[in-house]
Tab-separated table of C-alpha atoms in Angstrom:
chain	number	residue	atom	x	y	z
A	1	UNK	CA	0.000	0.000	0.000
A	2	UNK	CA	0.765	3.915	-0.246
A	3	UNK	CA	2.411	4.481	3.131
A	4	UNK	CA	1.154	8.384	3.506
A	5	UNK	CA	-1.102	10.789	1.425
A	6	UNK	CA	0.891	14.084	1.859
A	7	UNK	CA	-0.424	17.586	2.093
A	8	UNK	CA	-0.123	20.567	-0.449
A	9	UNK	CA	1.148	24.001	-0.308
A	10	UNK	CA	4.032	26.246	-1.709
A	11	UNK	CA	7.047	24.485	-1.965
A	12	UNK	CA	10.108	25.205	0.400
A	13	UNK	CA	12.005	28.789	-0.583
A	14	UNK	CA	15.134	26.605	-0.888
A	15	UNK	CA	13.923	25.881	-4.537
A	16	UNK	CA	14.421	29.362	-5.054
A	17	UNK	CA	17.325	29.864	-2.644
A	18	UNK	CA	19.530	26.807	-2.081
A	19	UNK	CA	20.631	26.790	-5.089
A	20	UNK	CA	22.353	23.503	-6.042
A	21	UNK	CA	25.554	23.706	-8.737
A	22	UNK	CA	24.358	22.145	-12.385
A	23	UNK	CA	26.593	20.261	-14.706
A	24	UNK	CA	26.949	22.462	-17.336
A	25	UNK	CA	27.335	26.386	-18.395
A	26	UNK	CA	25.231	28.550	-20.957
A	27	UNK	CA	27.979	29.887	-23.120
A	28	UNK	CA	27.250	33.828	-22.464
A	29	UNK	CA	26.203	35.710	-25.683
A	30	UNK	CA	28.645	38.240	-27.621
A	31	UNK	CA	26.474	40.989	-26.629
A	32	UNK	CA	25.301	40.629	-23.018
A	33	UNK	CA	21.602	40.845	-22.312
A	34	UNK	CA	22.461	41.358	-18.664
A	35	UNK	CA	24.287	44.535	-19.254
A	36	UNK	CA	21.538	45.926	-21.673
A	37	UNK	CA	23.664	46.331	-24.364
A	38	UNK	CA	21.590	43.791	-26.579
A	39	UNK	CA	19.153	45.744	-29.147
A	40	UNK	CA	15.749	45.255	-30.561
A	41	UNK	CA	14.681	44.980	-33.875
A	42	UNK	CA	10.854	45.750	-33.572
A	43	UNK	CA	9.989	45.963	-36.810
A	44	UNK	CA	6.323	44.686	-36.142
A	45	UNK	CA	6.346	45.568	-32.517
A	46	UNK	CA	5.352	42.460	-31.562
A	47	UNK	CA	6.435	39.912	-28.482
A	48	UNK	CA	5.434	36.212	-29.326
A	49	UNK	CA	6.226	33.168	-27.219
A	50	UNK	CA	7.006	29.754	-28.820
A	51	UNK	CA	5.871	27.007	-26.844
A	52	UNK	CA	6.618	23.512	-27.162
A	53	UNK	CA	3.248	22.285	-28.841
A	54	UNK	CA	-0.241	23.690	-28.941
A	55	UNK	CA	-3.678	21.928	-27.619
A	56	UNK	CA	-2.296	21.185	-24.556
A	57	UNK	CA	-3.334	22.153	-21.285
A	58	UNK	CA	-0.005	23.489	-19.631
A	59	UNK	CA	0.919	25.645	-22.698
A	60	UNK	CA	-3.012	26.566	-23.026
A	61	UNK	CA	-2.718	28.220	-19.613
A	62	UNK	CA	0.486	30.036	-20.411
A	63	UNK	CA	-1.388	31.780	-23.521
A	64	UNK	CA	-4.053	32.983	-20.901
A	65	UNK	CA	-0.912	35.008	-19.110
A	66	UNK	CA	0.703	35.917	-22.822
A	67	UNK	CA	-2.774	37.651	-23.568
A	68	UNK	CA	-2.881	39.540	-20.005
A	69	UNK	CA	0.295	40.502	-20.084
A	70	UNK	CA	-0.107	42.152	-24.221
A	71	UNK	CA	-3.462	43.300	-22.851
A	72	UNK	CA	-1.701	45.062	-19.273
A	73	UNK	CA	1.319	46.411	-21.658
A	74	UNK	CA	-0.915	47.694	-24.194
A	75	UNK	CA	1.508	45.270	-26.191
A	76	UNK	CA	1.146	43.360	-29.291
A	77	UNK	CA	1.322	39.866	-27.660
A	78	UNK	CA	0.596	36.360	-29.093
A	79	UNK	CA	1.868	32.337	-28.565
A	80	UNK	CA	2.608	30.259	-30.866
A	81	UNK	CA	4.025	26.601	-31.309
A	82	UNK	CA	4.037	23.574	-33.405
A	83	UNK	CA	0.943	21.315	-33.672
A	84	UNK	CA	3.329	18.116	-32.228
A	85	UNK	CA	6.420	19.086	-30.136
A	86	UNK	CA	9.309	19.009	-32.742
A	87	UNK	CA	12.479	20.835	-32.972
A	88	UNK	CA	11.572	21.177	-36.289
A	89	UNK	CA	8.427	22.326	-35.686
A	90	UNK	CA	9.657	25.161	-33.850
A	91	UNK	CA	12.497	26.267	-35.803
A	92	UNK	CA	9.899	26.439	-38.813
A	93	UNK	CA	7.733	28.942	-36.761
A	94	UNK	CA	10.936	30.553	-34.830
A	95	UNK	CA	12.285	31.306	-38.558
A	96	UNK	CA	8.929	32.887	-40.194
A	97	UNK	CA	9.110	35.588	-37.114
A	98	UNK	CA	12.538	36.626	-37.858
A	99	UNK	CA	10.676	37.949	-41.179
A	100	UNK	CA	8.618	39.681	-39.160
A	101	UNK	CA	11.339	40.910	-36.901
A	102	UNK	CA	9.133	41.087	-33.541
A	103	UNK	CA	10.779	42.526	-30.657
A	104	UNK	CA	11.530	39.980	-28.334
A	105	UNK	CA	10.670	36.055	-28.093
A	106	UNK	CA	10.266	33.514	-26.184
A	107	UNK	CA	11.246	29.742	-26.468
A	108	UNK	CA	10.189	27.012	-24.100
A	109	UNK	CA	12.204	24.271	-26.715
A	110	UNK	CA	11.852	21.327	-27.156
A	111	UNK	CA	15.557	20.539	-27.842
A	112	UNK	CA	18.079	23.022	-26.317
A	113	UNK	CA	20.862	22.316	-29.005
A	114	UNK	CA	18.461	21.591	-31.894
A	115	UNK	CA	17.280	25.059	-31.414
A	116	UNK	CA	20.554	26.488	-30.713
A	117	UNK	CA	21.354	28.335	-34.101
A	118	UNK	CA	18.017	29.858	-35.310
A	119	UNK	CA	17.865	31.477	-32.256
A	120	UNK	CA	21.315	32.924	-32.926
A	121	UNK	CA	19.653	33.528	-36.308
A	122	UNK	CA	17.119	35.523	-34.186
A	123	UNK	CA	19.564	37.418	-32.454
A	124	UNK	CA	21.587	38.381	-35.664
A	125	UNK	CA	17.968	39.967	-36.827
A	126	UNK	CA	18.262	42.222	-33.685
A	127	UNK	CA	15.650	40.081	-31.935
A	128	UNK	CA	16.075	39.500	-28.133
A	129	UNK	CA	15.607	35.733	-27.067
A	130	UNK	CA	14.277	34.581	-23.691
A	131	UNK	CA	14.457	31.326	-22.642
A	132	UNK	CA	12.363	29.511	-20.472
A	133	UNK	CA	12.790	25.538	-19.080
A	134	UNK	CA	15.869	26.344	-21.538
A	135	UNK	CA	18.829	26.152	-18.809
A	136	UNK	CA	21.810	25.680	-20.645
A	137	UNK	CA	20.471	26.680	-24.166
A	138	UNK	CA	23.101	28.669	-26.501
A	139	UNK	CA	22.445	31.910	-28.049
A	140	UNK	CA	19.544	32.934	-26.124
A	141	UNK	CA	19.977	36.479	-24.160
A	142	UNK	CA	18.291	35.364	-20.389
A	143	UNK	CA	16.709	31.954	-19.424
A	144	UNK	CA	13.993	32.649	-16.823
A	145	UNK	CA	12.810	29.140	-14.310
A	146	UNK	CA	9.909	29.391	-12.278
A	147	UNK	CA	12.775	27.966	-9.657
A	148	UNK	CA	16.398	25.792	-9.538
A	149	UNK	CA	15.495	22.986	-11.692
A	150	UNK	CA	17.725	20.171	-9.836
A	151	UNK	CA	16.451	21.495	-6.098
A	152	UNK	CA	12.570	21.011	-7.632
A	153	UNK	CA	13.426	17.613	-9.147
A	154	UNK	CA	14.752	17.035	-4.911
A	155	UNK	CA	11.363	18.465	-3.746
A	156	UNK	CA	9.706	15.525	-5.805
A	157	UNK	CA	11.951	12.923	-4.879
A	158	UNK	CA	11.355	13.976	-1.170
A	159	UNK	CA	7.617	13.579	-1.276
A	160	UNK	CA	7.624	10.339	-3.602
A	161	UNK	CA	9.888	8.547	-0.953
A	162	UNK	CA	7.286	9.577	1.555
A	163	UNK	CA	4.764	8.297	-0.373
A	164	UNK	CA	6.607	5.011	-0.986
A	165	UNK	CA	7.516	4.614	2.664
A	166	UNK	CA	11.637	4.562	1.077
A	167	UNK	CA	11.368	1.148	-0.363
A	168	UNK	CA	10.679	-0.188	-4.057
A	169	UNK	CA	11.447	0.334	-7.321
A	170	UNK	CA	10.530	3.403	-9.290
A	171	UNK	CA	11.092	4.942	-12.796
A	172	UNK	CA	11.387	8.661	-14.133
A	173	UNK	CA	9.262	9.841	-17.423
A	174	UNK	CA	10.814	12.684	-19.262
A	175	UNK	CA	9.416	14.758	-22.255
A	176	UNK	CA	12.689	14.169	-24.518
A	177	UNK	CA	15.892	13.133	-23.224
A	178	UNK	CA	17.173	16.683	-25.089
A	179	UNK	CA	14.840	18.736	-22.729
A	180	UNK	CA	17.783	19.911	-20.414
A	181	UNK	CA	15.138	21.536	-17.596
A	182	UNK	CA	13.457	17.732	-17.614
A	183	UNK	CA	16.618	16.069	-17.000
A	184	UNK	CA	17.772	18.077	-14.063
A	185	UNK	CA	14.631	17.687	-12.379
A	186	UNK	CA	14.959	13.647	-12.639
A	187	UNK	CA	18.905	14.597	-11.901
A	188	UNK	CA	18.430	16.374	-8.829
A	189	UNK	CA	15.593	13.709	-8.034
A	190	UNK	CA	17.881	10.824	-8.495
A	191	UNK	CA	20.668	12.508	-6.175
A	192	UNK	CA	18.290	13.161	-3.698
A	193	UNK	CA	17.297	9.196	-3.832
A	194	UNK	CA	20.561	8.169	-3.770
A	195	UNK	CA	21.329	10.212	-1.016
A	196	UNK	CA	18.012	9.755	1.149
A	197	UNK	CA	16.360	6.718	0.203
A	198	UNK	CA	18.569	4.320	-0.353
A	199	UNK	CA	16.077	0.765	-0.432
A	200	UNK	CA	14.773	2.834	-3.667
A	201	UNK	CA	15.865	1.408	-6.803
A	202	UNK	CA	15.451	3.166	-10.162
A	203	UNK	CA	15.399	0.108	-12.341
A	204	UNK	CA	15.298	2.101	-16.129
A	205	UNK	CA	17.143	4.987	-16.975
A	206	UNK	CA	14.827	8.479	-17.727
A	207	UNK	CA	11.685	6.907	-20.194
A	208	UNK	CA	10.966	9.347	-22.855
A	209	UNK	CA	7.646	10.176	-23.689
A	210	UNK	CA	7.640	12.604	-26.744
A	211	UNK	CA	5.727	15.123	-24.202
A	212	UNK	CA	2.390	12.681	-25.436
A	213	UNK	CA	-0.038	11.769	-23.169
A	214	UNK	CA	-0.813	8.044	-24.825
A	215	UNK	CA	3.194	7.233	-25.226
A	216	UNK	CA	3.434	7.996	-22.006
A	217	UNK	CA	0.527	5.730	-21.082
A	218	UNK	CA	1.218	2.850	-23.396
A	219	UNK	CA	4.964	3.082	-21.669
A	220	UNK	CA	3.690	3.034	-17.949
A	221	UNK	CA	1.544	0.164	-19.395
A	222	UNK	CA	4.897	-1.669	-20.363
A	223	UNK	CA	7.131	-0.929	-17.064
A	224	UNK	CA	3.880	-2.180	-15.144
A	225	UNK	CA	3.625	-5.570	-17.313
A	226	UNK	CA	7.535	-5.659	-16.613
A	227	UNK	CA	7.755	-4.708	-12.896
A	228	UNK	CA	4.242	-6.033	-11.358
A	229	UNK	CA	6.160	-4.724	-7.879
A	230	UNK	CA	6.677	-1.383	-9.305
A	231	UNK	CA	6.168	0.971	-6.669
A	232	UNK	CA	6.566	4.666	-7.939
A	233	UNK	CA	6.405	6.881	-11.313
A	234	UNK	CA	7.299	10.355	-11.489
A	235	UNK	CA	6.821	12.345	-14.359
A	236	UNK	CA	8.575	15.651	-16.330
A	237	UNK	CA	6.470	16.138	-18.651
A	238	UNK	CA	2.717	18.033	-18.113
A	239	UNK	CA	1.517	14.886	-19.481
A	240	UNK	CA	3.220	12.767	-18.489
A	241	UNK	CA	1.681	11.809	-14.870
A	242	UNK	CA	-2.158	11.715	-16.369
A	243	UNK	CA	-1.145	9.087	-19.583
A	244	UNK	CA	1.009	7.062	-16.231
A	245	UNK	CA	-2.231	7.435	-14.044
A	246	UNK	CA	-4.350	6.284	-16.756
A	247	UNK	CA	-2.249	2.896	-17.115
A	248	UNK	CA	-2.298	2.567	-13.057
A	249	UNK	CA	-6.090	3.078	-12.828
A	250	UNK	CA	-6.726	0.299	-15.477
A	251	UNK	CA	-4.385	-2.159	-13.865
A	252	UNK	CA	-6.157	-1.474	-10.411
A	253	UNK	CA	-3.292	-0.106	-8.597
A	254	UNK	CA	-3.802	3.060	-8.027
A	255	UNK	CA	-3.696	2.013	-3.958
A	256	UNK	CA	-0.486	0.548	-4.196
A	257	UNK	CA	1.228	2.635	-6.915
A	258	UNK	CA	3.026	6.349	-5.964
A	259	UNK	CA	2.415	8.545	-9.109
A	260	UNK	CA	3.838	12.162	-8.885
A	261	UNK	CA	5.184	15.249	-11.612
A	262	UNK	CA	4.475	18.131	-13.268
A	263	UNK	CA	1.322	18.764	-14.414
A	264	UNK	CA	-1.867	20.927	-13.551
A	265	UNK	CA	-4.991	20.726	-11.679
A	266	UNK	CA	-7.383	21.313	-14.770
A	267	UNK	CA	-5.079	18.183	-16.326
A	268	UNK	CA	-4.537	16.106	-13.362
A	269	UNK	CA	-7.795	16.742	-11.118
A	270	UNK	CA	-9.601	13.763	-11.709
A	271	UNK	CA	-7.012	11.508	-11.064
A	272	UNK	CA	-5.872	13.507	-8.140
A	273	UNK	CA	-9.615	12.374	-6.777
A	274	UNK	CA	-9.305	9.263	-7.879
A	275	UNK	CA	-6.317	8.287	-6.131
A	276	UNK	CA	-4.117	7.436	-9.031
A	277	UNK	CA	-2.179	10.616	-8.548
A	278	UNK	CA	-0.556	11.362	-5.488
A	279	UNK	CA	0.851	14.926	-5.925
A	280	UNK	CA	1.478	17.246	-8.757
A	281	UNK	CA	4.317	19.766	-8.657
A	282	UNK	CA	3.868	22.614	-11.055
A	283	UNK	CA	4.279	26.321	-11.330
A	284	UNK	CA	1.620	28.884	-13.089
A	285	UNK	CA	2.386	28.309	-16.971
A	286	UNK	CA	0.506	31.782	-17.100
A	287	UNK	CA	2.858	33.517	-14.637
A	288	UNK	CA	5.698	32.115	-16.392
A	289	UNK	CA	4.634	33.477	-20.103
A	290	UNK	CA	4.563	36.938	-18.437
A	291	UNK	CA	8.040	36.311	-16.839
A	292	UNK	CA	9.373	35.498	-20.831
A	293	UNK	CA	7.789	38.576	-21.846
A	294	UNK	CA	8.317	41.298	-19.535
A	295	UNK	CA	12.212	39.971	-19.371
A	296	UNK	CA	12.183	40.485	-23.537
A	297	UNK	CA	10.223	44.432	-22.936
A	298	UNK	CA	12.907	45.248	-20.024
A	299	UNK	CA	15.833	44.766	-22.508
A	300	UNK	CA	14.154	46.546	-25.361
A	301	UNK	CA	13.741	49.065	-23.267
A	302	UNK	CA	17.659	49.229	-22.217
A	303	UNK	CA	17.199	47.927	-19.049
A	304	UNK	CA	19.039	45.446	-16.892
A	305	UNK	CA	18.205	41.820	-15.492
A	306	UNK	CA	20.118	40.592	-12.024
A	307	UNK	CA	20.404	39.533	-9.003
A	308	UNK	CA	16.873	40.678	-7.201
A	309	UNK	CA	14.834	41.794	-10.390
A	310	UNK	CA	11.178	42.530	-9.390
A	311	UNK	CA	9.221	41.391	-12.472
A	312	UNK	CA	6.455	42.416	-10.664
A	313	UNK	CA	4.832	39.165	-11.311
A	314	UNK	CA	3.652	36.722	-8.509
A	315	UNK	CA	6.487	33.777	-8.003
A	316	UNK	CA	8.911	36.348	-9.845
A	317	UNK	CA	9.570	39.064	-7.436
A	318	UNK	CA	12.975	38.960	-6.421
A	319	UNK	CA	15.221	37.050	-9.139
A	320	UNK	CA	17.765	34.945	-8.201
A	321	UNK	CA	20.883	33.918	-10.103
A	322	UNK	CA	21.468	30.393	-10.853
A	323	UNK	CA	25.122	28.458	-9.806
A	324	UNK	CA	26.914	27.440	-12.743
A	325	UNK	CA	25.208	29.964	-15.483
A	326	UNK	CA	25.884	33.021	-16.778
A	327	UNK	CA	22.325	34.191	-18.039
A	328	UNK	CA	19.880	31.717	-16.263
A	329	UNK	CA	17.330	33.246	-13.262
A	330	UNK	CA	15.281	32.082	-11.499
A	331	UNK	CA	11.694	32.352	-9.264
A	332	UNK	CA	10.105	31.396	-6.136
A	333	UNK	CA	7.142	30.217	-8.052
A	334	UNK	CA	7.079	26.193	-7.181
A	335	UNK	CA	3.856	24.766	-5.855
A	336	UNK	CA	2.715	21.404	-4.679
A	337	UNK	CA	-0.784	20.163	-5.002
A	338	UNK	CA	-2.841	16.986	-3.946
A	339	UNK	CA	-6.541	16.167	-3.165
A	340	UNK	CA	-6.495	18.545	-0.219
A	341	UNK	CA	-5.613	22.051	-1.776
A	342	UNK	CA	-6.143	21.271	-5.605
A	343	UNK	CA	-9.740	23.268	-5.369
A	344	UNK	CA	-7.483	26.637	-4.646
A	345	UNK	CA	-6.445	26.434	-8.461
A	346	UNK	CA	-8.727	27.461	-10.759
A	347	UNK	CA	-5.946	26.126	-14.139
């Protein structure tokens, strides 16, 4: 059985403030977004955020804060992304708007290196580039998190041990082994296994589920034909937890199974009754669009990003600096939800 249903609320400010060294460096831009000194084509005044795939529910919610934020601004503000989450999908769309020369963009990519030189392409074209769940990414100006990837991937790992009572075996889901934000949160989850629980066994290395709700099902449906003593999931991807759920309700285990990731309530709500999810960590997809955005106005407009930036959006008050980057900041925007607190979010 589950050994403890666990209570919601904000995550610990460590996610934000203990801030755990990563693995690898952004290379810094020639011209340093930091400093200001990076400038703005505008040529059709717009801001635009590429996501990693449209018609689903995580990047739906993020257009809801793109349209605000345009609509707050009195800013020409839209989202766009491919109809499946491809590199090339985005580079396609990422490559049409340096025609149109907007002023700023955002990318939430779906392959860090694969995406690499169009937005250097971007850049050349006098468009500033903001990253987001892009730590690590070349040729991008600033990379904004909602918090320190490897510290939330911990968080996870912290409550899924809970749940598991320590013991068993467990496996990690991941969008695309190329998503670099993914893999330090089942990183910093594995460490923090390692480290914490150790009569927890990971018995595959990160499963990748093309960010697709039925691969991700019809591969929980696999590990559970192939580990009938399986005794955890976690999952990177937004849906990643409600395709493993799905698998887990049919094979009537939801009592016995510990399934826990990113996703939302609107996504994950039902199963969150039902038992079949545990917890789901996420942080406002909305808040974060705004975050992309007002980053890419603040540097058109000659201004600075550092140390203690007030975005003046909530989670995103007081940036922090990420270990081990030159251009990657970071929030206090984390949240964890289960049956008890799910109602307070209305996404």
């Amino acid at each position: 059985m589950k050994h403890k249903k666990l209570s919601g609320g904000l995550l610990a400010s460590a996610l934000a403030v203990t801030l755990i060294g990563c693995s690898s460096t952004a290379e810094t831009p020639t011209t340093s977004a930091t400093t200001g000194t990076t400038s703005a084509g505008g040529g059709d005044g717009a801001y635009v955020v590429i996501v990693k795939a449209t018609g689903i529910g995580w990047f739906d919610r993020m257009e809801v804060g793109v349209k605000e934020w345009g609509a707050e601004n009195g800013l020409d503000a839209r989202e766009e992304g491919p109809a499946e989450a491809t590199n090339e999908g985005q580079v396609a769309i990422i490559q049409n708007l340096i025609a149109q020369k907007p002023v700023a963009i955002g990318i939430v990519p779906n392959d860090l290196e694969g995406l690499a030189a169009v937005a250097q392409q971007a850049r050349d074209a006098g468009i500033i580039v903001v990253g987001h769940e892009a730590a690590g990414m070349k040729n991008i100006d600033i990379d904004i998190e909602g918090f320190e990837n490897r510290a939330y991937g911990a968080q996870i790992m912290e409550n899924l041990g809970q749940c598991t009572g320590g013991t068993g075996k467990y496996v990690q889901f991941v969008g695309r082994l190329t998503n670099g934000s993914h893999m330090d949160w089942v990183g910093g989850a594995y460490d923090k296994q390692q480290a914490d629980f150790p009569d927890m066994t990971r018995v595959e290395d990160p499963i990748e589920s093309e960010e697709n709700e039925e691969t991700a099902y019809n591969k929980a449906k696999e590990i559970l034909a192939k580990y009938p003593d399986i005794a955890a999931f976690e999952g990177s991807a937004g849906t990643d937890v409600v395709g493993i759920a799905r698998a887990v309700d049919e094979a009537g285990k939801a009592d016995s199974v510990c399934v826990m990731g990113t996703s939302i309530p609107s996504v994950a709500g039902s199963y969150l009754e039902s038992g079949a999810i545990d917890k789901i960590f996420f942080w406002d997809p909305a808040m974060a669009g705004k975050a992309q955005l007002e980053i890419g106005r603040i540097l058109a407009e000659g201004g600075t990003v550092e140390e203690g930036t007030n975005l003046g959006i909530p989670g995103y008050e007081s940036l922090v600096k990420l270990e081990g980057y030159d251009n990657v900041f970071a929030g206090n925007a984390g949240v964890a939800v289960d049956l008890s607190n799910v109602g307070d979010y209305n996404f």
